[in-house]
Amino acid sequence: MRSHEEQRQQNISQESSRQKAAVKPSGYAGAPSSSSAQVAPSSRKDQNDLLEKMLEGENLRLAYKRVVQNGGAPGVDGVTVAELQAYLKTHWDTAKAELLAGTYRPAPVKRVEIPKPGGGVRLLGIPTVMDRLLQQALLQVMNPIFDAHFSWYSYGFRQGKRAHDAVKQAQAHIRSGLRWVVDLDLEKFFDRVNHDMLMARVARKVTDKRVLKLIRSYLNAGVMVEGVCQKTEEGTPQGGPLSPLLANILLDDLDKELTRRGLRFVRYADDCNIFVASKRAGERVMESVIHFVEGKLKLKVNRDKSAVDRPWKRKFLGFSFLSNKQATVRLAPKTISRFKEKIRELTNRSRTMSMEERISGLNRYLMGWIGYFRLASAKNHCESFDQWIRRRLRMCLWKQWKRVRTRIRELRALGVPEWACFVMANSRRGAWEMSRNINNALPTSYWEAKGLKSLLSRYLELC
């Protein structure tokens, strides 16, 4: 499953008519597109039958399609996404009856550790595919109830709002003269959510007690670690479709408090930046906001990682800014170092694979990376990255040509003069040093013919 940093909610529109009772999900293969329906209760009174709306056939078909599109690993029961349809045929009637009776019990989530780029691990909780389906169906009927009341400056996991929009809003705040930032780091936010605090806020707008009980049961489902189920008395595990909405519901109180104080801010999930005019103002804001977050929301602020600083000295969603009047968006230094670390991994000469496989893996990463970071002013970076990547590949190729006679044969085939073939093939220099020397034999056109995609070319296309 995806982590909270890159999950997106489905764009779902108003459903034309609502069925009176829950129906069995069927015909998933012909499910409509994810933008074709949305259940939007018109009033608090209407929400007493929210569970029935969650279980309507059209809503379930949309949820099923989304779960299948997202894919992901199986949960503790081992049922895969590919097996979900067959699983529903034998288990759905029982699950539906338990849901309507209020006796349904979600399975514990499976603990998965994802390495963080900067070290440490991010803990994900992977629900079973059945629970992912139910959470997605619940998300689709709950989201319209809450989203309309969220702050304009909240961008994470919201329909029609993207990480790029959050960065542009931060840029607008800086351009307006607010050239100091209070960078707030919530320590292990998803692991520290207070269940009672969260449920009290959900209950402000959801009156169907069966739905409230179901949400509580997901929070208390437990985590399976090495075959042992551990209780979960706090936190909302990353990995389930419902967790991002629950996070926004809780942090909406922070948004409203910042708005009440007249502060300019941008929040993307638990990543919150508040923009002020001076360092002194920032220090005052930092202390008062920490008091609110820890006192009112029962969350923990990481004081070591939080700071009052210039925006161009901080990182926000992988980006930073230049200190000019336009606050030009740039790549954060950590983003560059992580990019290079990944490229080194993909071009590690000790990894045994064909050049075609290596280039294929590189292309997938490069096109995804530039698709996100195209927002930054990065033309020069892309050009230098392209040159560096080609040199890394030349190094890999030289490493593959282990024997002198192999090097002579390959260089000769590339049109290198005979004398140069013998000189280079017998060189005692390492593969990295030789990668510069064989540049003329393996120019850009060679790698283009091999299928290597250019960051610079793609960047210019997108921009």
Tab-separated table of C-alpha atoms in Angstrom:
chain	number	residue	atom	x	y	z
A	1	MET	CA	0.000	0.000	0.000
A	2	ARG	CA	1.096	3.512	-0.489
A	3	SER	CA	2.283	5.700	2.361
A	4	HIS	CA	0.451	8.875	3.256
A	5	GLU	CA	3.003	11.066	1.366
A	6	GLU	CA	1.663	10.128	-2.174
A	7	GLN	CA	-2.019	8.708	-1.690
A	8	ARG	CA	-4.806	10.439	-3.691
A	9	GLN	CA	-8.550	10.286	-3.130
A	10	GLN	CA	-10.857	9.356	-5.975
A	11	ASN	CA	-12.888	12.063	-7.759
A	12	ILE	CA	-16.460	10.851	-7.193
A	13	SER	CA	-19.637	12.798	-8.205
A	14	GLN	CA	-23.220	12.893	-6.895
A	15	GLU	CA	-25.129	9.621	-7.169
A	16	SER	CA	-28.454	10.161	-8.951
A	17	SER	CA	-30.522	7.913	-6.699
A	18	ARG	CA	-29.869	6.129	-3.427
A	19	GLN	CA	-31.081	2.605	-2.757
A	20	LYS	CA	-33.168	2.118	0.351
A	21	ALA	CA	-31.219	-0.893	1.642
A	22	ALA	CA	-27.731	-2.297	1.350
A	23	VAL	CA	-27.239	-4.660	-1.570
A	24	LYS	CA	-24.701	-7.316	-2.374
A	25	PRO	CA	-21.833	-5.971	-4.527
A	26	SER	CA	-21.885	-7.552	-7.952
A	27	GLY	CA	-20.726	-6.970	-11.502
A	28	TYR	CA	-17.392	-5.470	-10.494
A	29	ALA	CA	-15.872	-6.102	-13.901
A	30	GLY	CA	-18.172	-3.508	-15.401
A	31	ALA	CA	-17.809	-0.926	-12.671
A	32	PRO	CA	-18.125	2.709	-13.802
A	33	SER	CA	-15.202	5.084	-13.717
A	34	SER	CA	-14.143	6.436	-10.356
A	35	SER	CA	-15.397	9.905	-11.260
A	36	SER	CA	-18.966	8.871	-11.958
A	37	ALA	CA	-20.620	8.849	-8.550
A	38	GLN	CA	-20.413	10.247	-5.070
A	39	VAL	CA	-22.742	9.966	-2.149
A	40	ALA	CA	-23.121	13.362	-0.493
A	41	PRO	CA	-25.530	13.413	2.470
A	42	SER	CA	-27.426	16.672	2.496
A	43	SER	CA	-27.812	17.109	6.219
A	44	ARG	CA	-26.744	15.781	9.597
A	45	LYS	CA	-30.147	14.118	9.955
A	46	ASP	CA	-29.608	12.132	6.741
A	47	GLN	CA	-26.455	10.599	8.177
A	48	ASN	CA	-28.336	8.187	10.452
A	49	ASP	CA	-28.342	5.772	7.505
A	50	LEU	CA	-24.724	6.381	6.500
A	51	LEU	CA	-23.948	2.672	6.813
A	52	GLU	CA	-26.623	1.837	4.229
A	53	LYS	CA	-25.141	4.433	1.897
A	54	MET	CA	-21.723	2.907	2.409
A	55	LEU	CA	-23.116	-0.510	1.425
A	56	GLU	CA	-24.971	0.588	-1.687
A	57	GLY	CA	-23.989	-1.350	-4.779
A	58	GLU	CA	-22.717	1.608	-6.787
A	59	ASN	CA	-20.561	2.851	-3.918
A	60	LEU	CA	-19.138	-0.636	-3.391
A	61	ARG	CA	-18.358	-1.043	-7.079
A	62	LEU	CA	-16.399	2.195	-7.035
A	63	ALA	CA	-14.578	1.118	-3.880
A	64	TYR	CA	-13.754	-2.257	-5.410
A	65	LYS	CA	-12.352	-0.623	-8.534
A	66	ARG	CA	-10.180	1.710	-6.485
A	67	VAL	CA	-8.796	-1.106	-4.317
A	68	VAL	CA	-7.935	-3.139	-7.414
A	69	GLN	CA	-6.264	-0.117	-9.050
A	70	ASN	CA	-4.174	0.554	-5.948
A	71	GLY	CA	-3.013	-3.046	-5.693
A	72	GLY	CA	-0.695	-3.622	-2.780
A	73	ALA	CA	0.379	-6.509	-0.597
A	74	PRO	CA	-2.070	-8.904	1.078
A	75	GLY	CA	-3.004	-8.489	4.726
A	76	VAL	CA	-2.746	-10.994	7.564
A	77	ASP	CA	-5.149	-13.441	5.876
A	78	GLY	CA	-2.959	-13.710	2.772
A	79	VAL	CA	-5.790	-12.870	0.355
A	80	THR	CA	-4.454	-10.891	-2.610
A	81	VAL	CA	-6.182	-8.173	-4.608
A	82	ALA	CA	-6.455	-10.603	-7.529
A	83	GLU	CA	-8.371	-13.010	-5.276
A	84	LEU	CA	-10.750	-10.400	-3.853
A	85	GLN	CA	-13.663	-10.990	-6.228
A	86	ALA	CA	-13.683	-14.736	-5.560
A	87	TYR	CA	-13.321	-14.066	-1.830
A	88	LEU	CA	-16.361	-11.781	-1.846
A	89	LYS	CA	-18.535	-14.430	-3.485
A	90	THR	CA	-18.137	-16.691	-0.467
A	91	HIS	CA	-17.753	-14.151	2.355
A	92	TRP	CA	-19.757	-11.049	1.439
A	93	ASP	CA	-23.180	-12.112	2.753
A	94	THR	CA	-21.733	-12.844	6.187
A	95	ALA	CA	-19.706	-9.621	6.271
A	96	LYS	CA	-22.717	-7.509	5.225
A	97	ALA	CA	-24.934	-9.080	7.868
A	98	GLU	CA	-22.305	-8.432	10.551
A	99	LEU	CA	-21.874	-4.829	9.410
A	100	LEU	CA	-25.607	-4.147	9.604
A	101	ALA	CA	-25.819	-5.869	12.981
A	102	GLY	CA	-22.823	-3.951	14.325
A	103	THR	CA	-20.857	-7.133	15.049
A	104	TYR	CA	-18.248	-6.940	12.268
A	105	ARG	CA	-14.682	-7.151	13.548
A	106	PRO	CA	-11.834	-6.041	11.256
A	107	ALA	CA	-8.733	-8.198	11.088
A	108	PRO	CA	-5.500	-6.851	12.604
A	109	VAL	CA	-3.281	-4.963	10.190
A	110	LYS	CA	0.014	-6.441	9.047
A	111	ARG	CA	3.080	-4.501	10.167
A	112	VAL	CA	5.410	-3.537	7.325
A	113	GLU	CA	8.588	-1.482	7.758
A	114	ILE	CA	9.510	0.879	4.917
A	115	PRO	CA	13.035	2.374	5.041
A	116	LYS	CA	13.088	6.169	5.173
A	117	PRO	CA	15.484	7.966	2.805
A	118	GLY	CA	17.101	9.766	5.724
A	119	GLY	CA	17.414	6.668	7.877
A	120	GLY	CA	15.067	4.815	10.176
A	121	VAL	CA	11.832	3.157	9.107
A	122	ARG	CA	8.243	4.170	8.490
A	123	LEU	CA	5.725	1.745	9.973
A	124	LEU	CA	2.833	0.819	7.716
A	125	GLY	CA	-0.224	-1.178	8.751
A	126	ILE	CA	-1.594	-3.196	5.826
A	127	PRO	CA	-5.293	-4.137	6.229
A	128	THR	CA	-6.750	-7.206	4.556
A	129	VAL	CA	-8.186	-6.594	1.086
A	130	MET	CA	-11.709	-7.016	2.511
A	131	ASP	CA	-11.042	-4.294	5.070
A	132	ARG	CA	-9.452	-2.108	2.400
A	133	LEU	CA	-12.655	-2.447	0.370
A	134	LEU	CA	-14.831	-1.503	3.348
A	135	GLN	CA	-12.579	1.391	4.360
A	136	GLN	CA	-12.616	2.727	0.799
A	137	ALA	CA	-16.424	2.459	0.665
A	138	LEU	CA	-16.648	4.284	3.992
A	139	LEU	CA	-14.197	6.937	2.821
A	140	GLN	CA	-16.346	7.668	-0.230
A	141	VAL	CA	-19.434	8.485	1.847
A	142	MET	CA	-17.583	10.273	4.658
A	143	ASN	CA	-15.348	12.459	2.525
A	144	PRO	CA	-18.130	14.752	1.208
A	145	ILE	CA	-19.350	15.302	4.770
A	146	PHE	CA	-16.001	16.589	6.010
A	147	ASP	CA	-14.040	17.881	3.037
A	148	ALA	CA	-16.246	20.899	2.369
A	149	HIS	CA	-15.424	22.188	5.865
A	150	PHE	CA	-11.656	21.740	5.687
A	151	SER	CA	-9.330	24.733	5.401
A	152	TRP	CA	-8.327	26.095	2.012
A	153	TYR	CA	-4.713	25.744	3.169
A	154	SER	CA	-5.011	21.997	3.797
A	155	TYR	CA	-3.727	20.093	0.752
A	156	GLY	CA	-2.909	16.518	1.705
A	157	PHE	CA	-5.164	13.673	0.483
A	158	ARG	CA	-7.850	16.006	-0.787
A	159	GLN	CA	-9.733	15.838	-4.048
A	160	GLY	CA	-8.512	18.483	-6.502
A	161	LYS	CA	-5.518	19.472	-4.356
A	162	ARG	CA	-1.960	18.335	-5.033
A	163	ALA	CA	1.450	18.627	-3.452
A	164	HIS	CA	2.380	21.108	-6.206
A	165	ASP	CA	-0.535	23.321	-5.161
A	166	ALA	CA	0.769	23.341	-1.594
A	167	VAL	CA	4.260	24.356	-2.749
A	168	LYS	CA	2.817	27.141	-4.925
A	169	GLN	CA	0.781	28.418	-1.976
A	170	ALA	CA	3.909	28.472	0.181
A	171	GLN	CA	5.652	30.397	-2.593
A	172	ALA	CA	2.786	32.922	-2.657
A	173	HIS	CA	3.099	33.472	1.103
A	174	ILE	CA	6.842	34.146	0.738
A	175	ARG	CA	6.292	36.515	-2.184
A	176	SER	CA	3.809	38.481	-0.071
A	177	GLY	CA	6.645	39.388	2.306
A	178	LEU	CA	6.354	36.589	4.880
A	179	ARG	CA	9.980	35.523	4.571
A	180	TRP	CA	10.277	33.486	7.757
A	181	VAL	CA	8.768	30.055	8.275
A	182	VAL	CA	7.729	28.083	11.333
A	183	ASP	CA	8.449	24.537	10.182
A	184	LEU	CA	6.426	22.267	12.461
A	185	ASP	CA	7.358	18.583	12.706
A	186	LEU	CA	4.760	16.337	14.351
A	187	GLU	CA	6.609	13.390	15.849
A	188	LYS	CA	5.279	9.997	14.667
A	189	PHE	CA	1.916	11.630	14.010
A	190	PHE	CA	0.078	8.603	12.593
A	191	ASP	CA	1.278	6.464	15.520
A	192	ARG	CA	0.229	8.971	18.195
A	193	VAL	CA	-3.328	9.931	17.226
A	194	ASN	CA	-5.505	9.857	20.348
A	195	HIS	CA	-8.520	7.673	19.578
A	196	ASP	CA	-10.945	9.478	21.892
A	197	MET	CA	-9.920	12.879	20.527
A	198	LEU	CA	-10.353	11.667	16.970
A	199	MET	CA	-13.700	9.951	17.521
A	200	ALA	CA	-15.104	13.034	19.253
A	201	ARG	CA	-14.335	15.050	16.129
A	202	VAL	CA	-15.776	12.423	13.785
A	203	ALA	CA	-18.962	12.355	15.873
A	204	ARG	CA	-19.457	16.092	15.319
A	205	LYS	CA	-20.656	15.331	11.799
A	206	VAL	CA	-21.427	11.586	11.767
A	207	THR	CA	-24.499	10.515	13.755
A	208	ASP	CA	-24.816	6.909	12.585
A	209	LYS	CA	-23.654	5.049	15.683
A	210	ARG	CA	-22.943	1.913	13.644
A	211	VAL	CA	-20.444	3.834	11.516
A	212	LEU	CA	-18.825	5.345	14.604
A	213	LYS	CA	-18.513	1.864	16.083
A	214	LEU	CA	-17.007	0.562	12.841
A	215	ILE	CA	-14.405	3.343	12.733
A	216	ARG	CA	-13.519	2.701	16.365
A	217	SER	CA	-13.139	-1.006	15.602
A	218	TYR	CA	-10.658	-0.183	12.824
A	219	LEU	CA	-8.637	1.965	15.198
A	220	ASN	CA	-8.605	-0.838	17.791
A	221	ALA	CA	-8.073	-3.729	15.363
A	222	GLY	CA	-4.506	-4.312	16.502
A	223	VAL	CA	-1.253	-4.935	14.660
A	224	MET	CA	0.146	-8.351	13.769
A	225	VAL	CA	3.895	-8.447	14.419
A	226	GLU	CA	5.718	-11.747	13.845
A	227	GLY	CA	2.527	-13.720	14.411
A	228	VAL	CA	1.540	-11.907	17.607
A	229	CYS	CA	-1.387	-9.457	17.669
A	230	GLN	CA	-0.535	-6.293	19.570
A	231	LYS	CA	-3.217	-3.942	20.857
A	232	THR	CA	-3.477	-0.466	19.330
A	233	GLU	CA	-4.561	2.029	21.961
A	234	GLU	CA	-3.491	5.046	19.910
A	235	GLY	CA	-2.633	5.856	16.306
A	236	THR	CA	-4.249	5.325	12.920
A	237	PRO	CA	-2.027	3.024	10.845
A	238	GLN	CA	-0.671	4.307	7.555
A	239	GLY	CA	-1.667	1.924	4.817
A	240	GLY	CA	-5.458	1.929	5.050
A	241	PRO	CA	-7.669	4.087	2.771
A	242	LEU	CA	-9.441	5.721	5.719
A	243	SER	CA	-6.354	6.897	7.644
A	244	PRO	CA	-5.630	10.055	5.587
A	245	LEU	CA	-9.178	11.381	6.081
A	246	LEU	CA	-9.046	10.654	9.805
A	247	ALA	CA	-5.730	12.517	9.991
A	248	ASN	CA	-7.238	15.551	8.272
A	249	ILE	CA	-10.269	15.462	10.584
A	250	LEU	CA	-8.041	15.689	13.649
A	251	LEU	CA	-5.636	18.268	12.217
A	252	ASP	CA	-8.514	20.430	11.009
A	253	ASP	CA	-8.621	21.766	14.568
A	254	LEU	CA	-5.053	23.017	14.096
A	255	ASP	CA	-6.015	24.627	10.776
A	256	LYS	CA	-8.937	26.431	12.365
A	257	GLU	CA	-6.801	27.635	15.266
A	258	LEU	CA	-4.184	29.053	12.888
A	259	THR	CA	-6.929	30.721	10.841
A	260	ARG	CA	-8.500	32.173	13.987
A	261	ARG	CA	-5.144	33.766	14.817
A	262	GLY	CA	-4.881	35.244	11.325
A	263	LEU	CA	-1.781	33.234	10.428
A	264	ARG	CA	-0.775	32.252	6.898
A	265	PHE	CA	0.080	28.584	6.617
A	266	VAL	CA	0.210	25.544	4.350
A	267	ARG	CA	-0.453	22.032	5.601
A	268	TYR	CA	0.021	18.799	3.678
A	269	ALA	CA	-1.025	15.942	5.979
A	270	ASP	CA	1.251	16.243	9.036
A	271	ASP	CA	3.689	18.573	7.229
A	272	CYS	CA	2.815	22.117	8.376
A	273	ASN	CA	4.570	25.398	7.528
A	274	ILE	CA	3.456	28.719	9.028
A	275	PHE	CA	4.743	31.915	7.381
A	276	VAL	CA	5.514	35.070	9.344
A	277	ALA	CA	7.276	38.395	8.812
A	278	SER	CA	10.086	38.119	11.365
A	279	LYS	CA	12.096	35.641	13.373
A	280	ARG	CA	10.762	37.052	16.631
A	281	ALA	CA	7.175	36.588	15.474
A	282	GLY	CA	8.041	33.060	14.382
A	283	GLU	CA	9.438	32.163	17.790
A	284	ARG	CA	6.258	33.394	19.485
A	285	VAL	CA	4.102	31.452	17.049
A	286	MET	CA	6.201	28.314	17.499
A	287	GLU	CA	5.759	28.275	21.268
A	288	SER	CA	2.033	28.977	21.188
A	289	VAL	CA	1.351	26.408	18.462
A	290	ILE	CA	3.347	23.731	20.297
A	291	HIS	CA	1.244	24.473	23.381
A	292	PHE	CA	-1.951	24.032	21.335
A	293	VAL	CA	-0.852	20.851	19.547
A	294	GLU	CA	0.421	19.103	22.651
A	295	GLY	CA	-2.259	20.406	24.997
A	296	LYS	CA	-5.416	20.344	22.886
A	297	LEU	CA	-4.670	17.605	20.353
A	298	LYS	CA	-2.487	15.384	22.576
A	299	LEU	CA	0.155	15.121	19.855
A	300	LYS	CA	3.930	15.479	20.151
A	301	VAL	CA	6.015	18.126	18.384
A	302	ASN	CA	9.584	17.130	17.567
A	303	ARG	CA	11.467	20.194	18.783
A	304	ASP	CA	14.756	19.004	17.296
A	305	LYS	CA	13.348	18.862	13.770
A	306	SER	CA	11.011	21.855	14.070
A	307	ALA	CA	12.531	25.286	13.478
A	308	VAL	CA	11.990	28.982	12.823
A	309	ASP	CA	14.119	29.740	9.787
A	310	ARG	CA	14.272	31.206	6.310
A	311	PRO	CA	12.162	29.191	3.832
A	312	TRP	CA	15.148	28.736	1.510
A	313	LYS	CA	16.973	26.934	4.307
A	314	ARG	CA	14.149	24.444	4.846
A	315	LYS	CA	12.574	21.622	2.845
A	316	PHE	CA	8.859	21.360	2.064
A	317	LEU	CA	7.545	18.284	0.226
A	318	GLY	CA	10.969	17.778	-1.353
A	319	PHE	CA	11.264	21.381	-2.571
A	320	SER	CA	12.870	24.562	-1.313
A	321	PHE	CA	13.045	28.152	-2.560
A	322	LEU	CA	15.569	30.712	-3.711
A	323	SER	CA	15.969	33.859	-1.629
A	324	ASN	CA	14.996	36.132	-4.531
A	325	LYS	CA	11.804	38.209	-4.676
A	326	GLN	CA	10.055	35.593	-6.789
A	327	ALA	CA	10.893	32.851	-4.256
A	328	THR	CA	11.721	30.563	-7.177
A	329	VAL	CA	10.997	26.920	-6.423
A	330	ARG	CA	14.134	24.771	-6.412
A	331	LEU	CA	15.170	21.250	-5.507
A	332	ALA	CA	15.960	20.836	-1.827
A	333	PRO	CA	19.544	19.671	-1.148
A	334	LYS	CA	18.243	16.474	0.473
A	335	THR	CA	16.186	15.764	-2.631
A	336	ILE	CA	19.323	15.959	-4.770
A	337	SER	CA	21.317	13.709	-2.442
A	338	ARG	CA	18.491	11.147	-2.291
A	339	PHE	CA	18.190	11.202	-6.068
A	340	LYS	CA	21.893	10.484	-6.454
A	341	GLU	CA	21.714	7.755	-3.840
A	342	LYS	CA	18.947	6.036	-5.802
A	343	ILE	CA	20.826	6.373	-9.103
A	344	ARG	CA	23.933	4.865	-7.500
A	345	GLU	CA	21.785	1.957	-6.351
A	346	LEU	CA	20.305	1.452	-9.831
A	347	THR	CA	23.716	1.701	-11.513
A	348	ASN	CA	25.679	-0.273	-8.953
A	349	ARG	CA	28.221	-2.166	-11.043
A	350	SER	CA	28.074	-5.088	-8.597
A	351	ARG	CA	24.442	-5.751	-9.500
A	352	THR	CA	24.377	-8.471	-12.125
A	353	MET	CA	21.883	-7.614	-14.870
A	354	SER	CA	21.792	-6.828	-18.552
A	355	MET	CA	22.159	-3.242	-19.727
A	356	GLU	CA	18.583	-3.395	-21.065
A	357	GLU	CA	17.252	-4.305	-17.604
A	358	ARG	CA	19.333	-1.578	-15.989
A	359	ILE	CA	18.110	1.085	-18.418
A	360	SER	CA	14.507	-0.062	-17.999
A	361	GLY	CA	14.741	0.343	-14.223
A	362	LEU	CA	16.396	3.732	-14.609
A	363	ASN	CA	13.712	4.972	-16.999
A	364	ARG	CA	10.899	4.043	-14.622
A	365	TYR	CA	12.520	5.927	-11.770
A	366	LEU	CA	13.653	8.943	-13.810
A	367	MET	CA	10.276	9.585	-15.447
A	368	GLY	CA	8.433	9.273	-12.138
A	369	TRP	CA	10.939	11.534	-10.411
A	370	ILE	CA	10.821	14.324	-12.992
A	371	GLY	CA	7.043	14.036	-13.196
A	372	TYR	CA	6.911	15.206	-9.583
A	373	PHE	CA	9.914	17.538	-9.415
A	374	ARG	CA	9.169	19.339	-12.700
A	375	LEU	CA	7.777	22.169	-10.567
A	376	ALA	CA	11.299	23.207	-9.574
A	377	SER	CA	13.633	25.378	-11.605
A	378	ALA	CA	15.919	22.467	-12.440
A	379	LYS	CA	17.108	22.733	-16.042
A	380	ASN	CA	20.796	22.846	-15.114
A	381	HIS	CA	20.368	20.032	-12.609
A	382	CYS	CA	18.667	17.841	-15.205
A	383	GLU	CA	21.458	18.436	-17.706
A	384	SER	CA	24.179	17.547	-15.205
A	385	PHE	CA	22.190	14.549	-13.946
A	386	ASP	CA	21.908	13.227	-17.514
A	387	GLN	CA	25.668	13.504	-18.011
A	388	TRP	CA	26.375	11.839	-14.682
A	389	ILE	CA	23.936	8.977	-15.356
A	390	ARG	CA	25.523	8.287	-18.742
A	391	ARG	CA	28.937	8.182	-17.101
A	392	ARG	CA	27.603	5.742	-14.494
A	393	LEU	CA	26.339	3.511	-17.302
A	394	ARG	CA	29.674	3.689	-19.129
A	395	MET	CA	31.277	2.556	-15.895
A	396	CYS	CA	28.874	-0.412	-15.714
A	397	LEU	CA	29.600	-1.322	-19.310
A	398	TRP	CA	33.358	-1.180	-18.776
A	399	LYS	CA	32.928	-3.413	-15.737
A	400	GLN	CA	31.056	-5.938	-17.904
A	401	TRP	CA	33.926	-5.979	-20.409
A	402	LYS	CA	36.200	-7.719	-17.932
A	403	ARG	CA	38.783	-9.202	-20.275
A	404	VAL	CA	41.233	-7.248	-22.410
A	405	ARG	CA	40.180	-9.014	-25.582
A	406	THR	CA	36.511	-8.303	-24.845
A	407	ARG	CA	37.296	-4.604	-24.420
A	408	ILE	CA	39.260	-4.530	-27.675
A	409	ARG	CA	36.441	-6.248	-29.540
A	410	GLU	CA	33.728	-3.952	-28.152
A	411	LEU	CA	35.738	-0.761	-28.659
A	412	ARG	CA	36.641	-1.784	-32.188
A	413	ALA	CA	32.939	-2.378	-32.941
A	414	LEU	CA	32.238	1.163	-31.739
A	415	GLY	CA	34.673	2.597	-34.276
A	416	VAL	CA	37.551	3.372	-31.919
A	417	PRO	CA	40.957	3.478	-33.714
A	418	GLU	CA	42.977	0.274	-33.353
A	419	TRP	CA	45.795	1.877	-31.387
A	420	ALA	CA	43.321	3.456	-28.950
A	421	CYS	CA	41.556	0.114	-28.459
A	422	PHE	CA	44.795	-1.480	-27.246
A	423	VAL	CA	45.738	1.475	-25.031
A	424	MET	CA	42.358	1.672	-23.287
A	425	ALA	CA	41.836	-2.095	-23.043
A	426	ASN	CA	45.172	-2.524	-21.255
A	427	SER	CA	44.732	0.471	-18.960
A	428	ARG	CA	45.104	-0.124	-15.230
A	429	ARG	CA	42.678	2.655	-14.399
A	430	GLY	CA	39.469	1.828	-12.559
A	431	ALA	CA	36.036	1.609	-14.170
A	432	TRP	CA	34.971	5.077	-12.973
A	433	GLU	CA	38.085	6.742	-14.412
A	434	MET	CA	37.756	4.841	-17.682
A	435	SER	CA	34.113	5.891	-17.983
A	436	ARG	CA	35.352	9.386	-18.832
A	437	ASN	CA	37.905	8.147	-21.364
A	438	ILE	CA	35.392	6.130	-23.383
A	439	ASN	CA	32.908	9.010	-23.620
A	440	ASN	CA	33.612	9.577	-27.336
A	441	ALA	CA	33.050	5.903	-28.085
A	442	LEU	CA	29.740	5.884	-26.174
A	443	PRO	CA	28.167	9.310	-26.857
A	444	THR	CA	24.653	10.479	-26.007
A	445	SER	CA	23.312	9.067	-29.280
A	446	TYR	CA	24.480	5.586	-28.249
A	447	TRP	CA	22.402	5.692	-25.058
A	448	GLU	CA	19.405	7.169	-26.849
A	449	ALA	CA	19.537	4.212	-29.236
A	450	LYS	CA	19.611	1.903	-26.213
A	451	GLY	CA	16.384	3.512	-24.968
A	452	LEU	CA	17.733	5.649	-22.111
A	453	LYS	CA	15.386	8.556	-21.475
A	454	SER	CA	16.688	12.047	-20.830
A	455	LEU	CA	15.672	13.983	-17.728
A	456	LEU	CA	16.356	17.272	-19.492
A	457	SER	CA	14.239	16.413	-22.524
A	458	ARG	CA	11.333	15.307	-20.356
A	459	TYR	CA	11.682	18.371	-18.117
A	460	LEU	CA	11.520	20.708	-21.122
A	461	GLU	CA	8.475	18.836	-22.446
A	462	LEU	CA	6.644	19.198	-19.139
A	463	CYS	CA	7.605	22.806	-18.578
